[in-house]
Amino acid sequence: MYEFKVTSEDLAEVAVTHRYHATLNPDSIMGRRGPIAVEDVVTSRMIADPLHLLDCALDNDGGYAIVMAAEDIARDCRKPPVWVLGGAEAAYTDAYTTIDVPWFPEDGKAVRRTADMAFSIAGVSRDDIDVGGMYDCFTVTMLRDLEEMGFCQLGEGAEYFKAGHTRLGGKMPCNTDGGLLSNSHCTHPSGMHTIEVVRQLRGECGERQVPDARIGVSLAQGMAVHGHAGTLIMASD
């Protein structure tokens, strides 16, 4: 926030947008409580400065499963398959045992590496993505995701988000189920973003459906500022 002049209000925009998406998801935990405003976020209880209560993901019970199968089996399943075009994983080796300078290197950390590899394998560009699922354990993490994945430049995540690009109706709606902030954060939730992207590519999302969604990207992380990461690019028929 010091380096890029990002404010608490900028971070709050993430929580507000993801709560709005959750209100369109009848299965979300927080959607039934209604929308929130920036003021609600910045006046909520401080957890770890500068992150307020509503800047932080949920912590709830639950479970999910992701099933992968060969093409001949997938085409015979009850629901239409979604195809994996490319995927990659990486770890940033210091795992927070040191603070490297610069803290935000231009060439990125684990997320940048996984994104570059996954897009190369898939043979698609950032502009081809119709819908995304980004790891949003905290509001600031969502902004860093956008920067590290190459959808905007370093330090531009807050402005990119505030412009509405990731909101339903934007050029790349993300976390359309409400994300970890407002849908669910159960146990280890990395795969939950993949589940929502698959539902979008199948056209199963009702009020929150992204029109004509064909190609999606999902980002999973095990640590909040990109120490571990996995990127998956998927497509519908």
PDB file of N, CA, C and O in Angstrom, residues 64-128:
ATOM      1  N   TYR A  64     -15.656 -30.619  -1.221  1.00  0.00           N
ATOM      2  CA  TYR A  64     -15.931 -30.601  -2.650  1.00  0.00           C
ATOM      3  C   TYR A  64     -15.062 -31.650  -3.313  1.00  0.00           C
ATOM      4  O   TYR A  64     -14.134 -32.198  -2.708  1.00  0.00           O
ATOM      5  N   ALA A  65     -15.373 -31.954  -4.555  1.00  0.00           N
ATOM      6  CA  ALA A  65     -14.589 -32.935  -5.313  1.00  0.00           C
ATOM      7  C   ALA A  65     -14.434 -32.463  -6.744  1.00  0.00           C
ATOM      8  O   ALA A  65     -15.349 -31.870  -7.319  1.00  0.00           O
ATOM      9  N   ILE A  66     -13.276 -32.709  -7.306  1.00  0.00           N
ATOM     10  CA  ILE A  66     -13.017 -32.439  -8.724  1.00  0.00           C
ATOM     11  C   ILE A  66     -12.642 -33.759  -9.374  1.00  0.00           C
ATOM     12  O   ILE A  66     -11.710 -34.439  -8.919  1.00  0.00           O
ATOM     13  N   VAL A  67     -13.380 -34.144 -10.405  1.00  0.00           N
ATOM     14  CA  VAL A  67     -13.167 -35.429 -11.071  1.00  0.00           C
ATOM     15  C   VAL A  67     -12.579 -35.181 -12.455  1.00  0.00           C
ATOM     16  O   VAL A  67     -13.124 -34.401 -13.240  1.00  0.00           O
ATOM     17  N   MET A  68     -11.454 -35.843 -12.748  1.00  0.00           N
ATOM     18  CA  MET A  68     -10.845 -35.744 -14.070  1.00  0.00           C
ATOM     19  C   MET A  68     -10.866 -37.126 -14.708  1.00  0.00           C
ATOM     20  O   MET A  68     -10.642 -38.137 -14.044  1.00  0.00           O
ATOM     21  N   ALA A  69     -11.165 -37.154 -16.007  1.00  0.00           N
ATOM     22  CA  ALA A  69     -11.318 -38.441 -16.689  1.00  0.00           C
ATOM     23  C   ALA A  69     -10.814 -38.338 -18.115  1.00  0.00           C
ATOM     24  O   ALA A  69     -10.693 -37.250 -18.684  1.00  0.00           O
ATOM     25  N   ALA A  70     -10.525 -39.487 -18.707  1.00  0.00           N
ATOM     26  CA  ALA A  70     -10.127 -39.542 -20.115  1.00  0.00           C
ATOM     27  C   ALA A  70     -11.299 -39.105 -20.994  1.00  0.00           C
ATOM     28  O   ALA A  70     -12.463 -39.168 -20.592  1.00  0.00           O
ATOM     29  N   GLU A  71     -10.979 -38.677 -22.231  1.00  0.00           N
ATOM     30  CA  GLU A  71     -11.999 -38.098 -23.099  1.00  0.00           C
ATOM     31  C   GLU A  71     -13.168 -39.047 -23.343  1.00  0.00           C
ATOM     32  O   GLU A  71     -14.334 -38.624 -23.292  1.00  0.00           O
ATOM     33  N   ASP A  72     -12.898 -40.327 -23.592  1.00  0.00           N
ATOM     34  CA  ASP A  72     -13.999 -41.240 -23.905  1.00  0.00           C
ATOM     35  C   ASP A  72     -14.934 -41.418 -22.712  1.00  0.00           C
ATOM     36  O   ASP A  72     -16.153 -41.571 -22.881  1.00  0.00           O
ATOM     37  N   ILE A  73     -14.396 -41.383 -21.515  1.00  0.00           N
ATOM     38  CA  ILE A  73     -15.233 -41.485 -20.320  1.00  0.00           C
ATOM     39  C   ILE A  73     -15.963 -40.167 -20.067  1.00  0.00           C
ATOM     40  O   ILE A  73     -17.160 -40.147 -19.770  1.00  0.00           O
ATOM     41  N   ALA A  74     -15.243 -39.048 -20.226  1.00  0.00           N
ATOM     42  CA  ALA A  74     -15.841 -37.738 -19.958  1.00  0.00           C
ATOM     43  C   ALA A  74     -17.034 -37.461 -20.856  1.00  0.00           C
ATOM     44  O   ALA A  74     -18.047 -36.899 -20.424  1.00  0.00           O
ATOM     45  N   ARG A  75     -16.950 -37.869 -22.119  1.00  0.00           N
ATOM     46  CA  ARG A  75     -18.047 -37.599 -23.047  1.00  0.00           C
ATOM     47  C   ARG A  75     -19.277 -38.451 -22.748  1.00  0.00           C
ATOM     48  O   ARG A  75     -20.370 -38.163 -23.229  1.00  0.00           O
ATOM     49  N   ASP A  76     -19.116 -39.481 -21.927  1.00  0.00           N
ATOM     50  CA  ASP A  76     -20.232 -40.357 -21.598  1.00  0.00           C
ATOM     51  C   ASP A  76     -20.839 -40.025 -20.237  1.00  0.00           C
ATOM     52  O   ASP A  76     -21.729 -40.733 -19.769  1.00  0.00           O
ATOM     53  N   CYS A  77     -20.370 -38.946 -19.604  1.00  0.00           N
ATOM     54  CA  CYS A  77     -20.876 -38.570 -18.288  1.00  0.00           C
ATOM     55  C   CYS A  77     -22.212 -37.823 -18.400  1.00  0.00           C
ATOM     56  O   CYS A  77     -22.618 -37.387 -19.472  1.00  0.00           O
ATOM     57  N   ARG A  78     -22.861 -37.677 -17.257  1.00  0.00           N
ATOM     58  CA  ARG A  78     -24.194 -37.068 -17.233  1.00  0.00           C
ATOM     59  C   ARG A  78     -24.155 -35.597 -17.640  1.00  0.00           C
ATOM     60  O   ARG A  78     -25.097 -35.099 -18.260  1.00  0.00           O
ATOM     61  N   LYS A  79     -23.069 -34.892 -17.292  1.00  0.00           N
ATOM     62  CA  LYS A  79     -22.950 -33.484 -17.634  1.00  0.00           C
ATOM     63  C   LYS A  79     -21.883 -33.302 -18.705  1.00  0.00           C
ATOM     64  O   LYS A  79     -20.962 -34.106 -18.815  1.00  0.00           O
ATOM     65  N   PRO A  80     -22.001 -32.244 -19.515  1.00  0.00           N
ATOM     66  CA  PRO A  80     -21.004 -32.023 -20.568  1.00  0.00           C
ATOM     67  C   PRO A  80     -19.632 -31.780 -19.971  1.00  0.00           C
ATOM     68  O   PRO A  80     -19.497 -31.113 -18.934  1.00  0.00           O
ATOM     69  N   PRO A  81     -18.584 -32.313 -20.574  1.00  0.00           N
ATOM     70  CA  PRO A  81     -17.231 -32.134 -20.036  1.00  0.00           C
ATOM     71  C   PRO A  81     -16.691 -30.732 -20.263  1.00  0.00           C
ATOM     72  O   PRO A  81     -17.123 -30.016 -21.178  1.00  0.00           O
ATOM     73  N   VAL A  82     -15.768 -30.348 -19.422  1.00  0.00           N
ATOM     74  CA  VAL A  82     -14.971 -29.140 -19.614  1.00  0.00           C
ATOM     75  C   VAL A  82     -13.529 -29.597 -19.758  1.00  0.00           C
ATOM     76  O   VAL A  82     -13.031 -30.396 -18.952  1.00  0.00           O
ATOM     77  N   TRP A  83     -12.854 -29.130 -20.795  1.00  0.00           N
ATOM     78  CA  TRP A  83     -11.538 -29.643 -21.155  1.00  0.00           C
ATOM     79  C   TRP A  83     -10.425 -28.809 -20.539  1.00  0.00           C
ATOM     80  O   TRP A  83     -10.479 -27.586 -20.540  1.00  0.00           O
ATOM     81  N   VAL A  84      -9.411 -29.485 -20.033  1.00  0.00           N
ATOM     82  CA  VAL A  84      -8.220 -28.814 -19.510  1.00  0.00           C
ATOM     83  C   VAL A  84      -7.284 -28.536 -20.686  1.00  0.00           C
ATOM     84  O   VAL A  84      -6.793 -29.456 -21.333  1.00  0.00           O
ATOM     85  N   LEU A  85      -7.049 -27.255 -20.953  1.00  0.00           N
ATOM     86  CA  LEU A  85      -6.156 -26.860 -22.045  1.00  0.00           C
ATOM     87  C   LEU A  85      -4.704 -26.770 -21.601  1.00  0.00           C
ATOM     88  O   LEU A  85      -3.800 -27.011 -22.388  1.00  0.00           O
ATOM     89  N   GLY A  86      -4.504 -26.386 -20.355  1.00  0.00           N
ATOM     90  CA  GLY A  86      -3.140 -26.242 -19.860  1.00  0.00           C
ATOM     91  C   GLY A  86      -3.143 -26.019 -18.368  1.00  0.00           C
ATOM     92  O   GLY A  86      -4.124 -25.531 -17.796  1.00  0.00           O
ATOM     93  N   GLY A  87      -2.057 -26.383 -17.736  1.00  0.00           N
ATOM     94  CA  GLY A  87      -1.947 -26.191 -16.298  1.00  0.00           C
ATOM     95  C   GLY A  87      -0.501 -26.218 -15.856  1.00  0.00           C
ATOM     96  O   GLY A  87       0.356 -26.783 -16.544  1.00  0.00           O
ATOM     97  N   ALA A  88      -0.230 -25.593 -14.710  1.00  0.00           N
ATOM     98  CA  ALA A  88       1.132 -25.562 -14.182  1.00  0.00           C
ATOM     99  C   ALA A  88       1.075 -25.254 -12.701  1.00  0.00           C
ATOM    100  O   ALA A  88       0.082 -24.716 -12.199  1.00  0.00           O
ATOM    101  N   GLU A  89       2.147 -25.605 -11.992  1.00  0.00           N
ATOM    102  CA  GLU A  89       2.258 -25.258 -10.585  1.00  0.00           C
ATOM    103  C   GLU A  89       3.693 -24.845 -10.285  1.00  0.00           C
ATOM    104  O   GLU A  89       4.631 -25.218 -11.005  1.00  0.00           O
ATOM    105  N   ALA A  90       3.857 -24.052  -9.228  1.00  0.00           N
ATOM    106  CA  ALA A  90       5.191 -23.570  -8.864  1.00  0.00           C
ATOM    107  C   ALA A  90       5.198 -23.173  -7.398  1.00  0.00           C
ATOM    108  O   ALA A  90       4.154 -22.941  -6.788  1.00  0.00           O
ATOM    109  N   ALA A  91       6.386 -23.084  -6.824  1.00  0.00           N
ATOM    110  CA  ALA A  91       6.570 -22.622  -5.448  1.00  0.00           C
ATOM    111  C   ALA A  91       7.667 -21.570  -5.424  1.00  0.00           C
ATOM    112  O   ALA A  91       8.684 -21.705  -6.099  1.00  0.00           O
ATOM    113  N   TYR A  92       7.422 -20.519  -4.666  1.00  0.00           N
ATOM    114  CA  TYR A  92       8.450 -19.507  -4.451  1.00  0.00           C
ATOM    115  C   TYR A  92       9.260 -19.950  -3.248  1.00  0.00           C
ATOM    116  O   TYR A  92       8.735 -20.095  -2.146  1.00  0.00           O
ATOM    117  N   THR A  93      10.537 -20.175  -3.428  1.00  0.00           N
ATOM    118  CA  THR A  93      11.302 -21.024  -2.515  1.00  0.00           C
ATOM    119  C   THR A  93      11.500 -20.464  -1.112  1.00  0.00           C
ATOM    120  O   THR A  93      11.706 -21.240  -0.183  1.00  0.00           O
ATOM    121  N   ASP A  94      11.422 -19.159  -0.916  1.00  0.00           N
ATOM    122  CA  ASP A  94      11.740 -18.680   0.431  1.00  0.00           C
ATOM    123  C   ASP A  94      10.598 -18.932   1.415  1.00  0.00           C
ATOM    124  O   ASP A  94      10.814 -19.016   2.619  1.00  0.00           O
ATOM    125  N   ALA A  95       9.367 -19.094   0.925  1.00  0.00           N
ATOM    126  CA  ALA A  95       8.206 -19.418   1.766  1.00  0.00           C
ATOM    127  C   ALA A  95       8.126 -18.528   3.000  1.00  0.00           C
ATOM    128  O   ALA A  95       7.784 -18.970   4.092  1.00  0.00           O
ATOM    129  N   TYR A  96       8.436 -17.246   2.839  1.00  0.00           N
ATOM    130  CA  TYR A  96       8.340 -16.238   3.894  1.00  0.00           C
ATOM    131  C   TYR A  96       9.376 -16.375   4.995  1.00  0.00           C
ATOM    132  O   TYR A  96       9.233 -15.793   6.071  1.00  0.00           O
ATOM    133  N   THR A  97      10.418 -17.159   4.786  1.00  0.00           N
ATOM    134  CA  THR A  97      11.467 -17.227   5.806  1.00  0.00           C
ATOM    135  C   THR A  97      12.410 -16.035   5.703  1.00  0.00           C
ATOM    136  O   THR A  97      13.162 -15.749   6.632  1.00  0.00           O
ATOM    137  N   THR A  98      12.372 -15.348   4.570  1.00  0.00           N
ATOM    138  CA  THR A  98      13.133 -14.114   4.405  1.00  0.00           C
ATOM    139  C   THR A  98      12.253 -13.098   3.700  1.00  0.00           C
ATOM    140  O   THR A  98      11.220 -13.442   3.126  1.00  0.00           O
ATOM    141  N   ILE A  99      12.636 -11.836   3.713  1.00  0.00           N
ATOM    142  CA  ILE A  99      11.941 -10.790   2.968  1.00  0.00           C
ATOM    143  C   ILE A  99      12.916 -10.280   1.916  1.00  0.00           C
ATOM    144  O   ILE A  99      13.858  -9.543   2.219  1.00  0.00           O
ATOM    145  N   ASP A 100      12.730 -10.736   0.695  1.00  0.00           N
ATOM    146  CA  ASP A 100      13.633 -10.351  -0.379  1.00  0.00           C
ATOM    147  C   ASP A 100      13.366  -8.920  -0.822  1.00  0.00           C
ATOM    148  O   ASP A 100      12.250  -8.411  -0.721  1.00  0.00           O
ATOM    149  N   VAL A 101      14.376  -8.282  -1.339  1.00  0.00           N
ATOM    150  CA  VAL A 101      14.252  -6.950  -1.917  1.00  0.00           C
ATOM    151  C   VAL A 101      14.537  -7.048  -3.403  1.00  0.00           C
ATOM    152  O   VAL A 101      15.575  -7.583  -3.801  1.00  0.00           O
ATOM    153  N   PRO A 102      13.614  -6.597  -4.289  1.00  0.00           N
ATOM    154  CA  PRO A 102      12.334  -5.982  -3.926  1.00  0.00           C
ATOM    155  C   PRO A 102      11.284  -7.029  -3.520  1.00  0.00           C
ATOM    156  O   PRO A 102      11.338  -8.173  -3.971  1.00  0.00           O
ATOM    157  N   TRP A 103      10.345  -6.612  -2.691  1.00  0.00           N
ATOM    158  CA  TRP A 103       9.288  -7.513  -2.245  1.00  0.00           C
ATOM    159  C   TRP A 103       8.400  -7.924  -3.416  1.00  0.00           C
ATOM    160  O   TRP A 103       7.895  -9.033  -3.483  1.00  0.00           O
ATOM    161  N   PHE A 104       8.200  -7.009  -4.381  1.00  0.00           N
ATOM    162  CA  PHE A 104       7.407  -7.302  -5.568  1.00  0.00           C
ATOM    163  C   PHE A 104       8.305  -7.209  -6.807  1.00  0.00           C
ATOM    164  O   PHE A 104       8.370  -6.168  -7.454  1.00  0.00           O
ATOM    165  N   PRO A 105       9.019  -8.262  -7.151  1.00  0.00           N
ATOM    166  CA  PRO A 105       9.913  -8.203  -8.309  1.00  0.00           C
ATOM    167  C   PRO A 105       9.135  -8.090  -9.616  1.00  0.00           C
ATOM    168  O   PRO A 105       8.023  -8.608  -9.744  1.00  0.00           O
ATOM    169  N   GLU A 106       9.694  -7.418 -10.575  1.00  0.00           N
ATOM    170  CA  GLU A 106       9.032  -7.220 -11.863  1.00  0.00           C
ATOM    171  C   GLU A 106       8.739  -8.538 -12.566  1.00  0.00           C
ATOM    172  O   GLU A 106       7.763  -8.655 -13.309  1.00  0.00           O
ATOM    173  N   ASP A 107       9.610  -9.545 -12.360  1.00  0.00           N
ATOM    174  CA  ASP A 107       9.390 -10.822 -13.027  1.00  0.00           C
ATOM    175  C   ASP A 107       8.473 -11.745 -12.234  1.00  0.00           C
ATOM    176  O   ASP A 107       8.249 -12.894 -12.612  1.00  0.00           O
ATOM    177  N   GLY A 108       7.897 -11.243 -11.132  1.00  0.00           N
ATOM    178  CA  GLY A 108       6.884 -11.985 -10.410  1.00  0.00           C
ATOM    179  C   GLY A 108       7.434 -13.103  -9.534  1.00  0.00           C
ATOM    180  O   GLY A 108       8.648 -13.292  -9.398  1.00  0.00           O
ATOM    181  N   LYS A 109       6.509 -13.842  -8.945  1.00  0.00           N
ATOM    182  CA  LYS A 109       6.856 -14.977  -8.092  1.00  0.00           C
ATOM    183  C   LYS A 109       6.171 -16.220  -8.653  1.00  0.00           C
ATOM    184  O   LYS A 109       6.121 -16.414  -9.854  1.00  0.00           O
ATOM    185  N   ALA A 110       5.661 -17.083  -7.775  1.00  0.00           N
ATOM    186  CA  ALA A 110       5.122 -18.369  -8.225  1.00  0.00           C
ATOM    187  C   ALA A 110       3.937 -18.213  -9.170  1.00  0.00           C
ATOM    188  O   ALA A 110       3.813 -18.943 -10.154  1.00  0.00           O
ATOM    189  N   VAL A 111       3.043 -17.270  -8.893  1.00  0.00           N
ATOM    190  CA  VAL A 111       1.858 -17.114  -9.740  1.00  0.00           C
ATOM    191  C   VAL A 111       2.244 -16.713 -11.153  1.00  0.00           C
ATOM    192  O   VAL A 111       1.685 -17.215 -12.133  1.00  0.00           O
ATOM    193  N   ARG A 112       3.212 -15.821 -11.280  1.00  0.00           N
ATOM    194  CA  ARG A 112       3.646 -15.399 -12.615  1.00  0.00           C
ATOM    195  C   ARG A 112       4.172 -16.588 -13.413  1.00  0.00           C
ATOM    196  O   ARG A 112       3.871 -16.744 -14.597  1.00  0.00           O
ATOM    197  N   ARG A 113       4.963 -17.438 -12.764  1.00  0.00           N
ATOM    198  CA  ARG A 113       5.531 -18.581 -13.470  1.00  0.00           C
ATOM    199  C   ARG A 113       4.433 -19.556 -13.905  1.00  0.00           C
ATOM    200  O   ARG A 113       4.443 -20.048 -15.027  1.00  0.00           O
ATOM    201  N   THR A 114       3.500 -19.846 -12.998  1.00  0.00           N
ATOM    202  CA  THR A 114       2.448 -20.797 -13.365  1.00  0.00           C
ATOM    203  C   THR A 114       1.565 -20.237 -14.473  1.00  0.00           C
ATOM    204  O   THR A 114       1.165 -20.964 -15.381  1.00  0.00           O
ATOM    205  N   ALA A 115       1.254 -18.956 -14.401  1.00  0.00           N
ATOM    206  CA  ALA A 115       0.401 -18.354 -15.419  1.00  0.00           C
ATOM    207  C   ALA A 115       1.076 -18.384 -16.786  1.00  0.00           C
ATOM    208  O   ALA A 115       0.464 -18.774 -17.788  1.00  0.00           O
ATOM    209  N   ASP A 116       2.338 -17.977 -16.832  1.00  0.00           N
ATOM    210  CA  ASP A 116       3.043 -17.966 -18.110  1.00  0.00           C
ATOM    211  C   ASP A 116       3.118 -19.377 -18.708  1.00  0.00           C
ATOM    212  O   ASP A 116       2.910 -19.565 -19.918  1.00  0.00           O
ATOM    213  N   MET A 117       3.404 -20.373 -17.860  1.00  0.00           N
ATOM    214  CA  MET A 117       3.482 -21.749 -18.357  1.00  0.00           C
ATOM    215  C   MET A 117       2.120 -22.248 -18.829  1.00  0.00           C
ATOM    216  O   MET A 117       1.997 -22.854 -19.905  1.00  0.00           O
ATOM    217  N   ALA A 118       1.079 -22.004 -18.044  1.00  0.00           N
ATOM    218  CA  ALA A 118      -0.250 -22.509 -18.381  1.00  0.00           C
ATOM    219  C   ALA A 118      -0.778 -21.879 -19.662  1.00  0.00           C
ATOM    220  O   ALA A 118      -1.350 -22.577 -20.518  1.00  0.00           O
ATOM    221  N   PHE A 119      -0.592 -20.571 -19.830  1.00  0.00           N
ATOM    222  CA  PHE A 119      -1.055 -19.917 -21.058  1.00  0.00           C
ATOM    223  C   PHE A 119      -0.280 -20.432 -22.274  1.00  0.00           C
ATOM    224  O   PHE A 119      -0.846 -20.605 -23.349  1.00  0.00           O
ATOM    225  N   SER A 120       1.010 -20.661 -22.100  1.00  0.00           N
ATOM    226  CA  SER A 120       1.812 -21.194 -23.197  1.00  0.00           C
ATOM    227  C   SER A 120       1.356 -22.591 -23.596  1.00  0.00           C
ATOM    228  O   SER A 120       1.198 -22.904 -24.788  1.00  0.00           O
ATOM    229  N   ILE A 121       1.129 -23.448 -22.611  1.00  0.00           N
ATOM    230  CA  ILE A 121       0.669 -24.813 -22.894  1.00  0.00           C
ATOM    231  C   ILE A 121      -0.699 -24.795 -23.562  1.00  0.00           C
ATOM    232  O   ILE A 121      -0.962 -25.550 -24.511  1.00  0.00           O
ATOM    233  N   ALA A 122      -1.594 -23.926 -23.063  1.00  0.00           N
ATOM    234  CA  ALA A 122      -2.962 -23.882 -23.589  1.00  0.00           C
ATOM    235  C   ALA A 122      -3.037 -23.253 -24.968  1.00  0.00           C
ATOM    236  O   ALA A 122      -3.990 -23.500 -25.716  1.00  0.00           O
ATOM    237  N   GLY A 123      -2.068 -22.425 -25.307  1.00  0.00           N
ATOM    238  CA  GLY A 123      -2.101 -21.759 -26.606  1.00  0.00           C
ATOM    239  C   GLY A 123      -3.145 -20.666 -26.694  1.00  0.00           C
ATOM    240  O   GLY A 123      -3.673 -20.382 -27.771  1.00  0.00           O
ATOM    241  N   VAL A 124      -3.449 -20.026 -25.549  1.00  0.00           N
ATOM    242  CA  VAL A 124      -4.399 -18.915 -25.536  1.00  0.00           C
ATOM    243  C   VAL A 124      -3.732 -17.718 -24.877  1.00  0.00           C
ATOM    244  O   VAL A 124      -2.690 -17.840 -24.219  1.00  0.00           O
ATOM    245  N   SER A 125      -4.337 -16.554 -25.033  1.00  0.00           N
ATOM    246  CA  SER A 125      -3.798 -15.336 -24.443  1.00  0.00           C
ATOM    247  C   SER A 125      -4.689 -14.864 -23.305  1.00  0.00           C
ATOM    248  O   SER A 125      -5.801 -15.359 -23.119  1.00  0.00           O
ATOM    249  N   ARG A 126      -4.210 -13.889 -22.571  1.00  0.00           N
ATOM    250  CA  ARG A 126      -5.026 -13.309 -21.500  1.00  0.00           C
ATOM    251  C   ARG A 126      -6.336 -12.747 -22.051  1.00  0.00           C
ATOM    252  O   ARG A 126      -7.368 -12.825 -21.396  1.00  0.00           O
ATOM    253  N   ASP A 127      -6.298 -12.190 -23.237  1.00  0.00           N
ATOM    254  CA  ASP A 127      -7.509 -11.598 -23.827  1.00  0.00           C
ATOM    255  C   ASP A 127      -8.552 -12.642 -24.199  1.00  0.00           C
ATOM    256  O   ASP A 127      -9.714 -12.296 -24.440  1.00  0.00           O
ATOM    257  N   ASP A 128      -8.164 -13.906 -24.254  1.00  0.00           N
ATOM    258  CA  ASP A 128      -9.109 -14.963 -24.609  1.00  0.00           C
ATOM    259  C   ASP A 128      -9.968 -15.427 -23.428  1.00  0.00           C
ATOM    260  O   ASP A 128     -10.949 -16.143 -23.615  1.00  0.00           O
TER     261      ASP A 128
END
